[in-house]
XYZ file of C-alpha atoms in Angstrom:
325
model
C -32.643 -72.419 61.087
C -35.450 -72.948 58.573
C -35.820 -70.190 55.965
C -38.332 -69.733 53.136
C -36.947 -70.868 49.768
C -37.389 -69.053 46.487
C -39.955 -71.634 45.388
C -42.072 -71.002 48.472
C -42.165 -67.218 48.060
C -42.570 -67.054 44.292
C -44.720 -68.939 41.827
C -43.678 -68.546 38.190
C -46.303 -66.663 36.221
C -46.696 -65.428 32.662
C -45.041 -62.073 31.990
C -47.544 -59.449 30.913
C -45.152 -57.058 29.157
C -43.614 -59.358 26.517
C -44.539 -62.282 24.293
C -42.729 -63.851 21.358
C -44.299 -63.986 17.928
C -42.706 -63.941 14.473
C -44.698 -61.079 12.942
C -42.897 -60.319 9.726
C -42.236 -56.604 9.192
C -44.861 -55.450 6.702
C -42.265 -53.146 5.152
C -40.605 -56.307 3.792
C -43.552 -56.733 1.432
C -43.608 -54.918 -1.911
C -46.972 -55.913 -3.450
C -48.494 -52.486 -2.720
C -45.294 -50.515 -3.389
C -44.277 -51.246 -6.968
C -47.384 -50.626 -9.072
C -50.272 -48.300 -8.254
C -53.167 -49.926 -6.395
C -56.410 -48.896 -8.090
C -59.352 -49.145 -5.702
C -62.421 -50.169 -7.705
C -66.105 -50.372 -6.797
C -66.870 -53.337 -9.059
C -65.364 -56.804 -8.969
C -64.774 -56.675 -12.726
C -64.775 -53.931 -15.338
C -63.005 -52.635 -18.440
C -60.570 -49.866 -19.345
C -59.519 -48.266 -22.642
C -56.144 -48.867 -24.316
C -54.844 -46.709 -27.174
C -52.731 -48.255 -29.952
C -49.149 -47.245 -29.172
C -47.772 -47.089 -32.704
C -50.441 -44.628 -33.860
C -48.967 -41.988 -31.543
C -45.369 -42.422 -32.747
C -45.660 -42.162 -36.554
C -44.369 -38.900 -38.078
C -47.162 -38.127 -40.538
C -47.618 -34.347 -40.364
C -46.814 -32.700 -43.726
C -46.243 -29.285 -45.235
C -49.495 -27.723 -46.403
C -49.915 -25.609 -49.482
C -52.541 -22.879 -49.665
C -56.029 -24.085 -50.460
C -55.228 -27.757 -49.799
C -56.307 -30.161 -47.111
C -54.033 -30.963 -44.199
C -52.605 -34.423 -43.676
C -54.701 -36.393 -41.238
C -54.861 -39.650 -39.363
C -56.340 -41.412 -36.391
C -55.622 -43.811 -33.601
C -56.865 -47.238 -32.619
C -58.748 -47.864 -29.401
C -59.375 -51.176 -27.663
C -60.444 -52.324 -24.216
C -58.720 -54.300 -21.531
C -60.389 -55.794 -18.498
C -59.776 -56.862 -14.941
C -61.522 -59.369 -12.719
C -60.634 -59.368 -9.042
C -60.268 -62.764 -7.372
C -61.487 -62.945 -3.780
C -59.061 -64.445 -1.251
C -60.171 -65.304 2.285
C -58.747 -66.789 5.478
C -60.137 -67.296 8.983
C -59.204 -68.295 12.511
C -61.667 -69.621 15.071
C -61.389 -68.681 18.751
C -63.371 -71.130 20.877
C -65.201 -70.075 24.032
C -63.026 -72.118 26.381
C -59.815 -70.585 25.045
C -61.281 -67.090 25.223
C -62.519 -67.536 28.800
C -59.239 -68.967 30.095
C -56.670 -66.821 28.317
C -54.162 -65.235 30.697
C -52.815 -61.702 30.272
C -51.251 -60.496 28.049
C -53.010 -62.839 25.613
C -55.873 -61.345 23.651
C -57.095 -64.169 21.402
C -59.485 -62.100 19.284
C -56.995 -59.312 18.649
C -54.262 -61.839 17.888
C -56.590 -63.717 15.542
C -57.219 -60.481 13.637
C -53.478 -59.872 13.326
C -52.878 -63.479 12.274
C -55.557 -63.427 9.579
C -54.412 -60.071 8.214
C -50.783 -61.171 7.997
C -51.720 -64.368 6.176
C -53.709 -62.394 3.615
C -50.837 -59.952 3.083
C -48.483 -62.887 2.522
C -50.896 -64.349 -0.044
C -50.952 -61.027 -1.881
C -47.149 -60.871 -1.829
C -46.770 -64.374 -3.247
C -49.398 -63.661 -5.920
C -47.613 -60.435 -6.889
C -44.467 -62.426 -7.571
C -46.404 -64.960 -9.650
C -48.122 -62.268 -11.726
C -45.329 -59.708 -12.162
C -41.961 -61.144 -11.084
C -41.650 -64.159 -13.366
C -40.446 -65.212 -16.796
C -42.815 -65.009 -19.742
C -44.619 -61.949 -18.388
C -42.713 -59.041 -19.910
C -41.810 -58.235 -23.512
C -38.137 -58.001 -22.523
C -37.225 -61.276 -20.808
C -33.646 -62.210 -19.938
C -31.958 -65.056 -18.059
C -28.783 -64.868 -16.038
C -26.259 -67.579 -16.958
C -22.978 -68.813 -15.544
C -21.452 -69.413 -18.979
C -21.143 -67.234 -22.049
C -24.400 -65.296 -22.640
C -26.304 -65.750 -25.885
C -29.532 -64.114 -27.088
C -31.691 -62.824 -24.217
C -29.078 -63.796 -21.628
C -26.692 -61.887 -19.374
C -23.777 -62.971 -17.255
C -24.954 -63.566 -13.693
C -24.226 -60.501 -11.595
C -22.744 -62.641 -8.834
C -19.816 -63.377 -11.185
C -17.835 -60.351 -10.104
C -15.001 -60.945 -12.593
C -17.078 -61.301 -15.771
C -20.442 -59.549 -15.254
C -21.348 -55.916 -15.878
C -24.647 -55.142 -14.126
C -24.267 -51.400 -14.691
C -24.114 -51.878 -18.454
C -26.940 -54.441 -18.380
C -29.235 -52.004 -16.584
C -28.218 -49.136 -18.853
C -29.026 -51.304 -21.889
C -32.434 -52.062 -20.375
C -33.141 -48.381 -19.713
C -32.251 -47.515 -23.295
C -34.267 -50.462 -24.621
C -37.475 -49.366 -22.889
C -36.989 -45.690 -23.744
C -36.259 -46.390 -27.423
C -39.462 -48.400 -27.955
C -41.942 -46.581 -25.714
C -40.667 -43.042 -25.172
C -40.847 -43.624 -21.412
C -37.812 -43.647 -19.099
C -37.944 -46.481 -16.558
C -38.384 -45.151 -13.028
C -38.520 -48.290 -10.857
C -36.041 -51.117 -10.255
C -37.200 -54.081 -8.149
C -34.583 -56.442 -6.725
C -34.930 -59.736 -4.919
C -32.942 -59.653 -1.692
C -30.252 -62.044 -2.999
C -29.786 -59.800 -6.037
C -29.448 -56.728 -3.831
C -26.781 -58.509 -1.753
C -24.809 -59.348 -4.895
C -25.066 -55.835 -6.341
C -24.066 -53.940 -3.227
C -20.843 -55.966 -3.064
C -20.120 -55.959 -6.800
C -16.679 -54.396 -7.410
C -17.939 -52.224 -10.275
C -20.588 -50.669 -8.048
C -18.390 -50.351 -4.967
C -15.753 -48.648 -7.128
C -18.290 -46.085 -8.380
C -19.529 -45.220 -4.905
C -16.363 -45.355 -2.794
C -15.309 -41.850 -3.820
C -18.542 -40.292 -2.573
C -19.355 -42.427 0.466
C -17.628 -44.770 2.868
C -20.932 -46.305 3.912
C -22.319 -49.681 2.932
C -24.157 -49.510 -0.394
C -27.888 -48.860 0.103
C -30.916 -48.912 -2.180
C -30.858 -45.099 -2.278
C -27.243 -45.163 -3.432
C -28.107 -47.640 -6.178
C -30.983 -45.404 -7.268
C -28.663 -42.414 -7.539
C -25.961 -44.358 -9.377
C -28.354 -45.966 -11.878
C -30.311 -42.674 -12.213
C -33.547 -44.508 -11.408
C -35.912 -42.733 -8.985
C -36.983 -45.849 -7.081
C -35.037 -48.983 -6.155
C -37.246 -51.374 -4.179
C -35.851 -54.378 -2.325
C -38.104 -57.369 -1.747
C -37.436 -58.894 1.695
C -40.562 -60.991 2.189
C -40.145 -64.522 3.533
C -42.505 -67.481 3.239
C -42.591 -70.986 4.673
C -42.289 -73.583 1.908
C -43.237 -76.615 4.022
C -46.677 -78.028 4.721
C -48.027 -77.839 8.281
C -46.365 -80.436 10.485
C -43.451 -81.071 8.111
C -39.861 -79.979 8.675
C -39.708 -76.194 8.629
C -38.278 -74.588 5.494
C -38.221 -70.972 4.373
C -37.355 -68.920 1.301
C -37.543 -65.356 0.057
C -40.763 -64.663 -1.821
C -39.008 -62.971 -4.753
C -36.010 -65.161 -5.487
C -32.972 -64.228 -7.559
C -34.710 -61.878 -9.958
C -34.874 -58.225 -10.994
C -37.386 -56.040 -12.815
C -36.915 -52.626 -14.384
C -40.135 -50.822 -15.300
C -41.858 -47.561 -15.984
C -44.603 -47.091 -13.398
C -47.129 -44.279 -13.603
C -46.508 -42.002 -10.584
C -50.177 -40.957 -10.695
C -52.645 -43.160 -12.600
C -54.982 -41.255 -14.870
C -56.357 -40.864 -18.386
C -53.905 -41.367 -21.267
C -51.339 -42.567 -18.724
C -49.237 -45.664 -19.520
C -47.878 -47.926 -16.796
C -46.197 -51.319 -16.820
C -48.775 -52.626 -14.366
C -51.650 -51.884 -12.037
C -53.199 -53.789 -9.155
C -56.986 -53.483 -9.232
C -58.335 -53.906 -5.717
C -62.058 -54.353 -5.157
C -63.398 -52.437 -2.171
C -66.554 -54.561 -1.984
C -64.933 -56.966 0.488
C -64.937 -54.357 3.270
C -68.684 -54.158 3.838
C -69.099 -50.746 2.290
C -66.366 -48.797 4.096
C -64.201 -48.582 0.964
C -61.139 -50.464 2.209
C -59.311 -53.011 0.048
C -59.180 -55.578 2.850
C -62.019 -56.475 5.174
C -61.962 -58.321 8.509
C -65.144 -59.424 10.267
C -65.990 -61.427 13.373
C -69.098 -63.559 13.709
C -70.487 -66.355 15.836
C -70.022 -70.026 14.902
C -72.536 -71.489 17.344
C -72.035 -75.064 16.153
C -68.371 -74.753 17.179
C -69.014 -72.673 20.303
C -66.500 -70.231 18.875
C -66.081 -66.774 17.369
C -64.689 -66.716 13.834
C -62.375 -63.940 12.697
C -62.407 -63.863 8.898
C -60.556 -61.673 6.455
C -61.143 -61.070 2.766
C -59.402 -59.194 -0.012
C -59.989 -59.097 -3.753
C -57.520 -57.982 -6.395
C -56.278 -58.532 -9.927
C -52.617 -57.866 -10.696
C -52.631 -56.713 -14.290
C -49.761 -56.216 -16.725
C -50.912 -53.138 -18.641
C -47.938 -52.593 -20.967
C -45.481 -55.478 -21.167
C -43.021 -53.375 -23.211
C -42.579 -51.071 -20.196
C -40.922 -53.875 -18.230
C -37.483 -55.524 -18.489
C -37.061 -58.707 -16.479
C -34.032 -60.758 -15.437
C -34.474 -64.277 -14.053
C -31.773 -66.192 -12.120
C -29.611 -63.106 -12.433
C -27.416 -64.233 -9.525
C -26.172 -67.745 -8.775
């Protein structure tokens, strides 16, 4: 007896409640977490910097009656920023827009795509400007062999390294030359993996917790208010080539003093100056617009952002490169 088959009663269609897209969790990115983001109205401007040493010399003296007091002064200079404008766009042609099936929304997806690409650019630039050798006054390399000047044993060498002592030395080094206690430790993901399994650290924590070591636990153990883990990922291949990926931050670590609230007479290892002029007057630090490209018979979704990552006080940072194997 003939019976309808599955193929005759059902035609495969696109599901409208799911789709698959690799949208990286924005919480993986740290570019707006580490240093304060200063929203500025002008693309470039200047700021005042006071001479550090003038505030640390002990020059007050006893004063006898009828004599002048000891006196002094301080130096004042200016620094500057200049925000570079970064932009990216995606075109959505009329034919694609007219024929898109649910749940596709080409214009909304283009906006998401453009925004994510700009955030990735900012993350990569943050690592270039702040998370690299030659940037900070205190610059150390991790080595597999015996450490010499400005070197430490790689923290992945569990038998020979002492990351707790290395970080304590760095805290004391910054405090003793600036009067500021470091309050932020930034770790590349590979460094975090090595530290949370390091026997010295596990041994310190095992008496208070049976849980896996977390960033909060490291913060408490190192007595550093913030431990930030960089988890951003980028593709390292060109379009069309074999796919390859890497973490944006690599095997590095940075200890720094960061101003909790930027203000006058307030030191900070770094700031990110972000120009609000890219948002068409609404005051945002990233702007996305859509406009007609008639010659292409398409709508263009374009995003812009403008920023300058600025090292303000290099002596408030302590950097380790290649600190794990």
